[in-house]
Coordinates of C-alpha atoms and ligand atoms in Angstrom, one line a residue:
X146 CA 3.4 -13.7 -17.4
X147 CA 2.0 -12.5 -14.3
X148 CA 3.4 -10.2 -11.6
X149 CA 2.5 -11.2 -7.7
X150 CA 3.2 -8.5 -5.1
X151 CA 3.6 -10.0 -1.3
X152 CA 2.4 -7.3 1.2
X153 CA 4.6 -6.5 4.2
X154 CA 2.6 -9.3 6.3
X155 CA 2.8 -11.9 3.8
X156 CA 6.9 -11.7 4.3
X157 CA 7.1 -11.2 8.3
X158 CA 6.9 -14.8 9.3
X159 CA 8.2 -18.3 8.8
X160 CA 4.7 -19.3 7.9
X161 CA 4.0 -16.3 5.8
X162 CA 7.0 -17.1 3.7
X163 CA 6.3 -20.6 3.2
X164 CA 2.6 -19.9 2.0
X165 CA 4.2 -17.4 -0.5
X166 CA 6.7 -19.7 -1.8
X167 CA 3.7 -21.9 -2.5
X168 CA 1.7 -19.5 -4.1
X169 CA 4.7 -18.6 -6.5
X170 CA 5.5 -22.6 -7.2
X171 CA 2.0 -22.9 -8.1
X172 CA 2.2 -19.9 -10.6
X173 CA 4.9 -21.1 -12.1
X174 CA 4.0 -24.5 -12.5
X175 CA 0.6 -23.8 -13.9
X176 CA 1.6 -20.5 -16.3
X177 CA 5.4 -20.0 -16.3
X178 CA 8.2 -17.8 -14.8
X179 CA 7.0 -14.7 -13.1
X180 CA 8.0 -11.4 -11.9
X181 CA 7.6 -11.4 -7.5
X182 CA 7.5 -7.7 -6.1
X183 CA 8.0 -7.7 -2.2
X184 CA 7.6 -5.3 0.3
X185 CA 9.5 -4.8 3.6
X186 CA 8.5 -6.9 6.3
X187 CA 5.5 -5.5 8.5
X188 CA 6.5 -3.0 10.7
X189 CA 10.1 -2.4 9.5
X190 CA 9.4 0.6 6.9
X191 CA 8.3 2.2 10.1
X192 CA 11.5 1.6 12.1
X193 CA 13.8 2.8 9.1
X194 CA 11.6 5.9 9.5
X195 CA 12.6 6.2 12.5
X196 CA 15.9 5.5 12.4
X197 CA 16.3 8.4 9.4
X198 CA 15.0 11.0 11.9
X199 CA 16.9 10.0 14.8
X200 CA 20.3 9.8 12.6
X201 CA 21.5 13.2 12.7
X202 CA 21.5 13.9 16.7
X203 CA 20.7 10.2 18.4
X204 CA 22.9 8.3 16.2
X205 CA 23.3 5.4 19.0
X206 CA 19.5 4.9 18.8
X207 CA 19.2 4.9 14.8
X208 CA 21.9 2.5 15.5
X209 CA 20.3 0.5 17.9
X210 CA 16.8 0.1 15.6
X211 CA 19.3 -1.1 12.6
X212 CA 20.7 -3.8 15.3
X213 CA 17.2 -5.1 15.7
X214 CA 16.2 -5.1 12.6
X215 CA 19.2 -6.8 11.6
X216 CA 18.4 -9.8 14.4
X217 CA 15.2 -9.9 13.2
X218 CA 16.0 -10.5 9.3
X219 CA 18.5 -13.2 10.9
X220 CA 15.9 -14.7 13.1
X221 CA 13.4 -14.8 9.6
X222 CA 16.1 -16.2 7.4
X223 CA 17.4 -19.1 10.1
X224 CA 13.8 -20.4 10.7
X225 CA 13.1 -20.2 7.0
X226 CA 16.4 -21.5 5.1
X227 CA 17.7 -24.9 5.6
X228 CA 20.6 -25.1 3.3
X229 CA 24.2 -24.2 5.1
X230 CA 26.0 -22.6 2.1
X231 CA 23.1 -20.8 1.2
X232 CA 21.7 -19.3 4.6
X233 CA 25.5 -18.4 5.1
X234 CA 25.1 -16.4 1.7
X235 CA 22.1 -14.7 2.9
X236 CA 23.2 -14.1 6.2
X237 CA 26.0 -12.3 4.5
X238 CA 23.9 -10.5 2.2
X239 CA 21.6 -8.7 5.2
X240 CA 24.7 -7.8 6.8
X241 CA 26.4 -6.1 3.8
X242 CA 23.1 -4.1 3.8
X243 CA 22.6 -3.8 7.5
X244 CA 26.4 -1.8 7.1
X245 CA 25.2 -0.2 4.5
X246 CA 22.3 1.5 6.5
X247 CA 24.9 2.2 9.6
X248 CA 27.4 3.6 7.0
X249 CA 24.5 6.3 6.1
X250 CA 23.4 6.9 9.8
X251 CA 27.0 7.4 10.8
X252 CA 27.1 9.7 7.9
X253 CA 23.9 11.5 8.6
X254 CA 25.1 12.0 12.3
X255 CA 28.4 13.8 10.8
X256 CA 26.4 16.3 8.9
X257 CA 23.5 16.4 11.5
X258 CA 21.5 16.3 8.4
X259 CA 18.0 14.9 7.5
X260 CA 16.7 15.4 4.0
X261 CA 13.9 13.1 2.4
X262 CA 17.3 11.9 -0.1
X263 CA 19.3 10.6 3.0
X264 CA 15.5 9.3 4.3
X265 CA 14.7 7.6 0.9
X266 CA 18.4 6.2 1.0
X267 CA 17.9 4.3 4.7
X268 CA 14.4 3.4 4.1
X269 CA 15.4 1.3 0.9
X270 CA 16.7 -1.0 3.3
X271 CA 13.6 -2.8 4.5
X272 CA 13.1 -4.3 0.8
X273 CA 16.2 -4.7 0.0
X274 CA 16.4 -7.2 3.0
X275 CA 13.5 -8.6 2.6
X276 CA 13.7 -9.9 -0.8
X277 CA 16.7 -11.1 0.3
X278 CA 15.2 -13.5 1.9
X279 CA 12.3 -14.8 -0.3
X280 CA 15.1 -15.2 -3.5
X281 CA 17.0 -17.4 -1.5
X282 CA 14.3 -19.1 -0.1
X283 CA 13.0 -19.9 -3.6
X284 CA 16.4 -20.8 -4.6
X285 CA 16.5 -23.2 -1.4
X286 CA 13.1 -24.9 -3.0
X287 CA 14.7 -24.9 -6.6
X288 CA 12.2 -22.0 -8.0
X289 CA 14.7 -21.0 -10.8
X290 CA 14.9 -17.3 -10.2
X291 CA 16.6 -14.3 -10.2
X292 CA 17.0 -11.1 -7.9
X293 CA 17.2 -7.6 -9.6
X294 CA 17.2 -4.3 -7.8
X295 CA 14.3 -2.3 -8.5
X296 CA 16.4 0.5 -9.0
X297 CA 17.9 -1.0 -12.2
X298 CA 13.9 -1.2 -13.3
X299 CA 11.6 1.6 -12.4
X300 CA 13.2 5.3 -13.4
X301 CA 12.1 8.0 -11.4
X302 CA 11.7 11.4 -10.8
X303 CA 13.9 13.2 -8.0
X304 CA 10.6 14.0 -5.5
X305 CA 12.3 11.8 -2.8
X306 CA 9.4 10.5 -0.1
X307 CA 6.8 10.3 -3.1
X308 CA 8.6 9.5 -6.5
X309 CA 7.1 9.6 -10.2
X310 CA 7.9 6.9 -12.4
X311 CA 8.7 7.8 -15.7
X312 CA 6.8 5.2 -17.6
X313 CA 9.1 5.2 -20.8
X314 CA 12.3 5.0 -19.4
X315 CA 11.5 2.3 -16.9
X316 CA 9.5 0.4 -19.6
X317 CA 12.9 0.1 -22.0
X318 CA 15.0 -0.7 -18.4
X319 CA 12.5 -3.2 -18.0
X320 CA 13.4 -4.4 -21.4
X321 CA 16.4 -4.8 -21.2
X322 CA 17.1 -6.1 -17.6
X323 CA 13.8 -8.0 -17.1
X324 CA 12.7 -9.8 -20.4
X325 CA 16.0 -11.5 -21.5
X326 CA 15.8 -13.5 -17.8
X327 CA 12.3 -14.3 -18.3
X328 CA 13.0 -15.7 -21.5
X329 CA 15.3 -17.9 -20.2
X330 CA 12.5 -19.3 -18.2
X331 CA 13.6 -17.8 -14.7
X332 CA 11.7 -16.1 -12.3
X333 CA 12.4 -12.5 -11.1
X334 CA 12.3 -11.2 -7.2
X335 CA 12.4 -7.2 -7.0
X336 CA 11.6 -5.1 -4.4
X337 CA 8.0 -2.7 -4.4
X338 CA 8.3 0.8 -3.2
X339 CA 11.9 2.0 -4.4
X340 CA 13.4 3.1 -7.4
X341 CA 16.1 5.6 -8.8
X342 CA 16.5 9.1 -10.6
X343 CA 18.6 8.8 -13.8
X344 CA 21.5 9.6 -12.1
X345 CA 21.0 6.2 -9.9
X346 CA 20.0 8.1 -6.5
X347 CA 17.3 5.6 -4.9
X348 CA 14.1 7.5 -4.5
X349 CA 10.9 5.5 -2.9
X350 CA 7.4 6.2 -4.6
X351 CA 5.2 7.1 -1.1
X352 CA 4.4 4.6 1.9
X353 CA 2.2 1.7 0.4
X354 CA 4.0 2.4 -3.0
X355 CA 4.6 -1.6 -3.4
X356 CA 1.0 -1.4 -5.0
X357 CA 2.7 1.2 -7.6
X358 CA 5.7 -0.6 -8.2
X359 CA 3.3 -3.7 -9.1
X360 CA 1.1 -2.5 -11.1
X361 CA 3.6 -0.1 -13.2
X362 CA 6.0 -3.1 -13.7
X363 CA 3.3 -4.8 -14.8
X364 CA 2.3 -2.1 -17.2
X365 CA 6.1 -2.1 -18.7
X366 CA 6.5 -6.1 -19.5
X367 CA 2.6 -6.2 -20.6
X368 CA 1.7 -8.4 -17.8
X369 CA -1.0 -10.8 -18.4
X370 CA -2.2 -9.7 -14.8
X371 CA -1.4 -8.3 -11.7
X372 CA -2.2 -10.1 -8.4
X373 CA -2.1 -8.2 -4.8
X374 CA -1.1 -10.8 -2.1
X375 CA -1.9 -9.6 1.1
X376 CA -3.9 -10.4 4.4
X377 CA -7.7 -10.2 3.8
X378 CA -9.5 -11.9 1.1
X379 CA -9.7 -8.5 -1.4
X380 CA -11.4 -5.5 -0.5
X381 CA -14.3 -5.8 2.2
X382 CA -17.5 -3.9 2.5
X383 CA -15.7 -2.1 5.3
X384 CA -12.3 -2.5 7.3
X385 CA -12.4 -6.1 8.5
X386 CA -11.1 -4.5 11.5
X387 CA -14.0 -2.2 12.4
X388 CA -17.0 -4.0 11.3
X389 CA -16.0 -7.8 11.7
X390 CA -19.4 -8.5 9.5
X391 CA -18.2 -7.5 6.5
X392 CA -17.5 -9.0 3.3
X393 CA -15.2 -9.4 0.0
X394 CA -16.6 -7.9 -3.0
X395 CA -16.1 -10.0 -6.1
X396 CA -15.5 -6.9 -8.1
X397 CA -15.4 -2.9 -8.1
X398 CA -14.5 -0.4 -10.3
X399 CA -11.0 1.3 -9.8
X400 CA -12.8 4.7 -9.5
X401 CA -14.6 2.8 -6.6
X402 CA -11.1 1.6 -5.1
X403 CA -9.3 4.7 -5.2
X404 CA -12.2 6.2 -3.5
X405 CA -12.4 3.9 -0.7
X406 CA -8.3 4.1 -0.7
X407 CA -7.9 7.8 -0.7
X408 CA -11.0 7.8 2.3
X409 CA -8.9 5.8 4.8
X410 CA -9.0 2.1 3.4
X411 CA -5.4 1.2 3.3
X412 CA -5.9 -2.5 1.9
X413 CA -4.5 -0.8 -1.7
X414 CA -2.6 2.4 -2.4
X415 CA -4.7 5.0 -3.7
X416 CA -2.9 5.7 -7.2
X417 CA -2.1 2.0 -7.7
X418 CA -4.1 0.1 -9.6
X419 CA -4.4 2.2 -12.7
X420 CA -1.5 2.0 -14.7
X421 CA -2.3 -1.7 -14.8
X422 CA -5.8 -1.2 -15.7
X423 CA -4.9 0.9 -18.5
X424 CA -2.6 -1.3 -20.2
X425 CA -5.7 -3.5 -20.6
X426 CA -4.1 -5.7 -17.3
X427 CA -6.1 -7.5 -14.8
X428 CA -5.7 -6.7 -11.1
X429 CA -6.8 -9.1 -8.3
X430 CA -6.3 -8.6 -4.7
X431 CA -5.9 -12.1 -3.1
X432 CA -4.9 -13.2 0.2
X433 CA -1.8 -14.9 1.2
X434 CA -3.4 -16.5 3.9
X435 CA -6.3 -17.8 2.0
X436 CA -5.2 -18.3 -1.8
X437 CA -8.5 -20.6 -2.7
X438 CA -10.6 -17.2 -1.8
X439 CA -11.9 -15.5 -4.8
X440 CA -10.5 -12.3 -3.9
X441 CA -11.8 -9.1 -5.5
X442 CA -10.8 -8.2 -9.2
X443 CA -11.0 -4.1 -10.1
X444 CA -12.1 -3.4 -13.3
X445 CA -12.4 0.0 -15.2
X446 CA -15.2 -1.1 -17.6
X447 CA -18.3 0.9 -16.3
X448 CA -21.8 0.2 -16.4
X449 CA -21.4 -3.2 -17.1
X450 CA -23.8 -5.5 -14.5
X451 CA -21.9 -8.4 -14.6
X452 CA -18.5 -6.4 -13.9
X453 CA -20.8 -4.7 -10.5
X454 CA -22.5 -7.6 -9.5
X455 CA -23.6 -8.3 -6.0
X456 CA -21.7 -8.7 -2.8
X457 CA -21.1 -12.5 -1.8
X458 CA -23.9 -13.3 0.2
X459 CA -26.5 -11.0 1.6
X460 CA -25.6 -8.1 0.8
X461 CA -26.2 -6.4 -3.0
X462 CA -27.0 -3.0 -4.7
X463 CA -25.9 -0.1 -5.7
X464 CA -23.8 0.7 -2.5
X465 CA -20.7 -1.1 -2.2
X466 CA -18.6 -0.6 0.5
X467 CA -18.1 2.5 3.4
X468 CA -14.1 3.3 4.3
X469 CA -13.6 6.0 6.9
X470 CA -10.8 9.1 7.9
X471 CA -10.5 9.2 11.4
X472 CA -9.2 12.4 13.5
X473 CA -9.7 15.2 11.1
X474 CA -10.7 18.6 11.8
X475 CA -13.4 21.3 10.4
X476 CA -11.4 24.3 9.3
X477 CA -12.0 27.8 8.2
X478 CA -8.1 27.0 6.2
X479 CA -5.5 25.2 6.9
X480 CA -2.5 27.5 9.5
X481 CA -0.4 28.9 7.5
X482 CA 2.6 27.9 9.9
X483 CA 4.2 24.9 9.8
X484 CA 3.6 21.4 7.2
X485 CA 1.2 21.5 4.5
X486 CA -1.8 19.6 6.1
X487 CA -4.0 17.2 3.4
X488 CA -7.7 18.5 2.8
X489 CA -9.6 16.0 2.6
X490 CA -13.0 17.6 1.6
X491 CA -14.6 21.2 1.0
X492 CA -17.8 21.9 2.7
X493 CA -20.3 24.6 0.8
X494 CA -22.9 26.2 2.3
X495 CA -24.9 29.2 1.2
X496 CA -22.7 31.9 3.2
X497 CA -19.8 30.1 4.1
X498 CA -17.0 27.2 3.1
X499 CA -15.5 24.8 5.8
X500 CA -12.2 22.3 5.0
X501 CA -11.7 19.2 6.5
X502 CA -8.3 18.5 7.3
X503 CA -6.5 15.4 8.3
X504 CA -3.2 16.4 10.8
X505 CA -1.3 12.8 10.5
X506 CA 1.9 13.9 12.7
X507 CA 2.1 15.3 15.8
X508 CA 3.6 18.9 14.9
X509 CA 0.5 19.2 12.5
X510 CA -2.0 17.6 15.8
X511 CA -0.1 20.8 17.7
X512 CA -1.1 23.1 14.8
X513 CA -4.9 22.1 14.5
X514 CA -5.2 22.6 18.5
X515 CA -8.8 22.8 20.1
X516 CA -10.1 22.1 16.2
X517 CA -13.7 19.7 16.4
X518 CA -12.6 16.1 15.5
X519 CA -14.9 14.3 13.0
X520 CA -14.7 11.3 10.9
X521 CA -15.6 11.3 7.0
X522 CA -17.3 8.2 5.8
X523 CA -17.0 7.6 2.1
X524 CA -19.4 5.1 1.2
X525 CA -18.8 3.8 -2.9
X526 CA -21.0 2.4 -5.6
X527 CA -21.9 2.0 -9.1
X528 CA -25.0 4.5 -8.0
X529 CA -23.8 6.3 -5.2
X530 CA -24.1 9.7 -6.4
X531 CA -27.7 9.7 -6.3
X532 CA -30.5 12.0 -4.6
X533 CA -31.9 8.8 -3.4
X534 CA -28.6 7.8 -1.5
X535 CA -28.5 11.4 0.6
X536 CA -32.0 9.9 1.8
X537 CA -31.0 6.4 2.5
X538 CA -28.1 7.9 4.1
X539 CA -30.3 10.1 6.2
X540 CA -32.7 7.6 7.3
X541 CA -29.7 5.1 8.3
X542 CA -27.4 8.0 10.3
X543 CA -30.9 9.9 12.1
X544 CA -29.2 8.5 15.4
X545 CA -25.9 9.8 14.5
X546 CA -25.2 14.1 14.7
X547 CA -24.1 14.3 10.5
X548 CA -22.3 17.6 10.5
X549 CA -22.6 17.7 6.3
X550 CA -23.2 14.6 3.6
X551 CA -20.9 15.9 0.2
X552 CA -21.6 14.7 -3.3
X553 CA -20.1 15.7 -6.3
X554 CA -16.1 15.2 -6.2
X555 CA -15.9 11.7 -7.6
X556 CA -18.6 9.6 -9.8
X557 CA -18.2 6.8 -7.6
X558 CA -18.7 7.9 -4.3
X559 CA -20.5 9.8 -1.6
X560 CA -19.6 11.5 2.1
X561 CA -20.5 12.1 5.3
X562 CA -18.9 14.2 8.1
X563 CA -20.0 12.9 11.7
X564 CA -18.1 13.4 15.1
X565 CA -15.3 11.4 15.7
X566 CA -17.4 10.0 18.5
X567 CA -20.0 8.5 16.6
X568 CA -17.8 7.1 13.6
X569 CA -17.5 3.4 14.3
X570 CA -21.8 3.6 15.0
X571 CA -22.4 5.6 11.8
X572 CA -20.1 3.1 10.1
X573 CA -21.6 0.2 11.4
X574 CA -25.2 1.6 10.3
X575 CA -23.9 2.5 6.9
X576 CA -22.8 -0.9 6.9
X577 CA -26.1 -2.5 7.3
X578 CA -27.4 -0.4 4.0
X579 CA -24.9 -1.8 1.5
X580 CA -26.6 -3.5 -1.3
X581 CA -30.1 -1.1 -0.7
Ligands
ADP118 P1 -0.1 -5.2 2.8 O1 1.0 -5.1 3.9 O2 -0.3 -6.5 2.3 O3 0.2 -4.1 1.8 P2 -2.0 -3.5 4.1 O4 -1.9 -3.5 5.6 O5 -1.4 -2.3 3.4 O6 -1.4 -4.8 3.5 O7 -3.5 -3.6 3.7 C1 -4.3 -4.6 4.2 C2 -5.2 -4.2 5.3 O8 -6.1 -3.2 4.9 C3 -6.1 -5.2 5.9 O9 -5.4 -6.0 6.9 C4 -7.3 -4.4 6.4 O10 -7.2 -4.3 7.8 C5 -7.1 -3.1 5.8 N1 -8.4 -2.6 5.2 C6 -8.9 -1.4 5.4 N2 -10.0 -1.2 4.8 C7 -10.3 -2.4 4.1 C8 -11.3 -2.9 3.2 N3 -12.3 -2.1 2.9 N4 -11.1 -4.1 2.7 C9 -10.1 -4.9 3.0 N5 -9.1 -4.5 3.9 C10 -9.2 -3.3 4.4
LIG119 N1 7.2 -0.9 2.8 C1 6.5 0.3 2.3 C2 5.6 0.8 3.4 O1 5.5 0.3 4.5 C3 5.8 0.0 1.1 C4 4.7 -1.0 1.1 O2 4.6 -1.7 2.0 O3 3.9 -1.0 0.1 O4 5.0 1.8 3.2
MG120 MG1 -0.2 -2.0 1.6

């Protein structure tokens, strides 16, 4: 049994839907029943966000975001399901959680209160609806399949905004909710990103968290393998978006991954992929869009050639892929006033020690003031920590102003700190070294 986890683009549209009701037919025509973990459709984790902060003193406009998200999931559902009786069902079913989320905004305005439990407790709505959706459109193409809340599956801890599963407990929930549907040859649709404390309060496991929820459910039910659906064709050399040139990799280690994931390349979450890996589970990352494309397939078996061969085409070696962190800041420490703000690296020199920060919201941006903005490139391979890579890095970035180059944190990967201004050049010429 696999378990398939559709990305928040891979839901958003008509066309998108019908690709991943494909994709799942096929599964289950060619291996069986399997488990479907879907995220919220593009952009509307975002607008719950928003809606949770504006809640306790704009009420009207958290109401306002919950009336277009609503039109929107009515929109999605019309242009995707057919059927009368069962697009009046689903219809239903978005508005019961639409009112729902306005019951808790109303609520939240009463008590002029935001807390990352009330947050948690909106935000949940963007799977819930969307799942919605792509159960009754499988239902509307005869998929035999059932929905179950993912906060009847994954037990977790009460660190609302960034959840812990606790892998016991949501393995025997799994057990007993999951397995017995399987068996009767059924598909099941749950949602990514959200679960629940013990005591049943929803709790969501950090933005990106689908990749979590996949990988751990596919840790409890002993998945034959996990597959990542989303909108590139696995993890490039760099952000498809930055450096158009560049290309899937076949395969990478997950200590390559969660370098690469951590250092600004969002196409997995960071702590994803290894619950999976460790239960002795394959992970692929394929894309909707493309499903004949090979995708890329992390492993954690090291030093195994076959398991770090080349890139496709041109490009091979012991350097990977490059992933950068735009807008940081050089820091003696990070102000003591206001939000914690991530460091993302220590710099060490003989007489003194630098941070590098990375302010994400505006208060911290406020807090970091006049600070120099840099970039850090994190560039990944099987050989990356190397003497010879500082030099190949040197020879490739003498155009660019390298403020420090960092080894030494992770096995799988090296950095450099350059000006903001020169990141997308020093990424493109990074770029051109992969594979030397
Ligand atoms: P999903 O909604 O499916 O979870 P994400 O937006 O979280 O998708 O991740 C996919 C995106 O990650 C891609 O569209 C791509 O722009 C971005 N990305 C950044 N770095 C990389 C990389 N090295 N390889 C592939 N995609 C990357
Ligand atoms: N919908 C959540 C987010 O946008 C989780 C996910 O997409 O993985 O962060
Ligand atoms: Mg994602």
């Amino acid at each position: 049994m696999r378990v398939l986890k559709f990305g928040g683009t891979s839901v958003a549209t008509a066309e998108a839907l019908q690709q991943v009701v494909q994709i799942i037919q096929g599964e289950v025509a060619s291996n069986g029943p399997c488990m479907v973990v879907a995220s919220a459709t593009a952009g509307t984790t975002n607008k719950l966000l928003q809606a949770a902060t504006l809640a306790p003193y704009r009420c009207e406009d958290a109401r306002q975001i919950l009336a277009h998200i609503a039109d929107d999931h009515h929109t999605l559902a019309r242009e995707v399901i057919d059927s009368g009786s069962l697009l009046h069902d689903t219809l239903e079913h978005i508005d019961a959680h639409i009112q729902r989320a306005l019951d808790l905004v109303d609520s939240l305005h009463v008590l002029q209160e935001w807390t990352e439990q009330s947050s948690d407790a909106l935000v949940m709505t963007g799977e819930l609806l969307s799942t919605t959706i792509l159960a009754a459109l499988l239902q509307g193409w005869s998929t035999p399949v059932s929905l179950i809340p993912a906060t009847e599956l994954l037990q977790t801890d009460d660190a609302f905004g960034a959840a812990t599963v606790h892998f016991p407990a949501s393995q025997e929930q799994c057990r007993r909710r999951l397995l017995p549907v399987l068996r009767e040859g059924m598909s099941v649709v749950t949602q990514g990103f959200i679960g629940a404390t013990a005591d049943g309060l929803p709790t969501t496991l950090g933005r990106g968290g689908s990749d979590a929820s996949a990988s751990i459910l596919g840790a409890c039910v002993a998945a034959e393998e996990v597959q990542i659906w989303t909108d590139v064709s696995g993890v490039y050399s760099a952000d498809p978006r930055l450096i158009p040139t560049a290309r899937p990799i076949s395969s990478l280690h997950v200590g390559e991954i969660r370098e690469l994931a951590l250092y600004g390349a969002k196409v997995v979450h960071p702590e994803a992929i290894l619950p999976a890996l460790e239960a002795g589970i394959r992970v692929r990352i394929l894309n909707t869009f493309a499903p004949q494309d090979e995708g890329t397939v992390i492993t954690n078996i090291t030093n195994d050639a076959e398991h770090h061969g080349p890139l496709h085409g041109p490009l091979h070696g012991p350097l990977h892929a490059v992933s950068a962190v735009q807008n940081c800041v050089v820091m003696q420490d990070a102000p003591t006033d206001g939000l914690p703000l991530p460091c993302l690296l220590e710099l060490h020199t003989v007489d003194h020690s630098v941070k590098v920060f990375q302010p994400t919201t505006a208060e911290q941006r406020l807090l970091v003031g006049t600070a120099p903005t840099v970039a850090v490139l994190c560039i990944v391979g099987p050989a990356a920590v190397h003497n010879a890579t500082l030099h190949i890095l040197g020879d490739a970035l003498q155009e660019i102003d390298v403020l420090a180059t960092v080894m030494g944190t992770s096995p799988w990967a090296v950095y450099a700190v350059v000006p903001q201004s020169q990141c997308l050049q020093a990424l493109q010429q990074v770029h051109t070294l992969l594979g030397s």
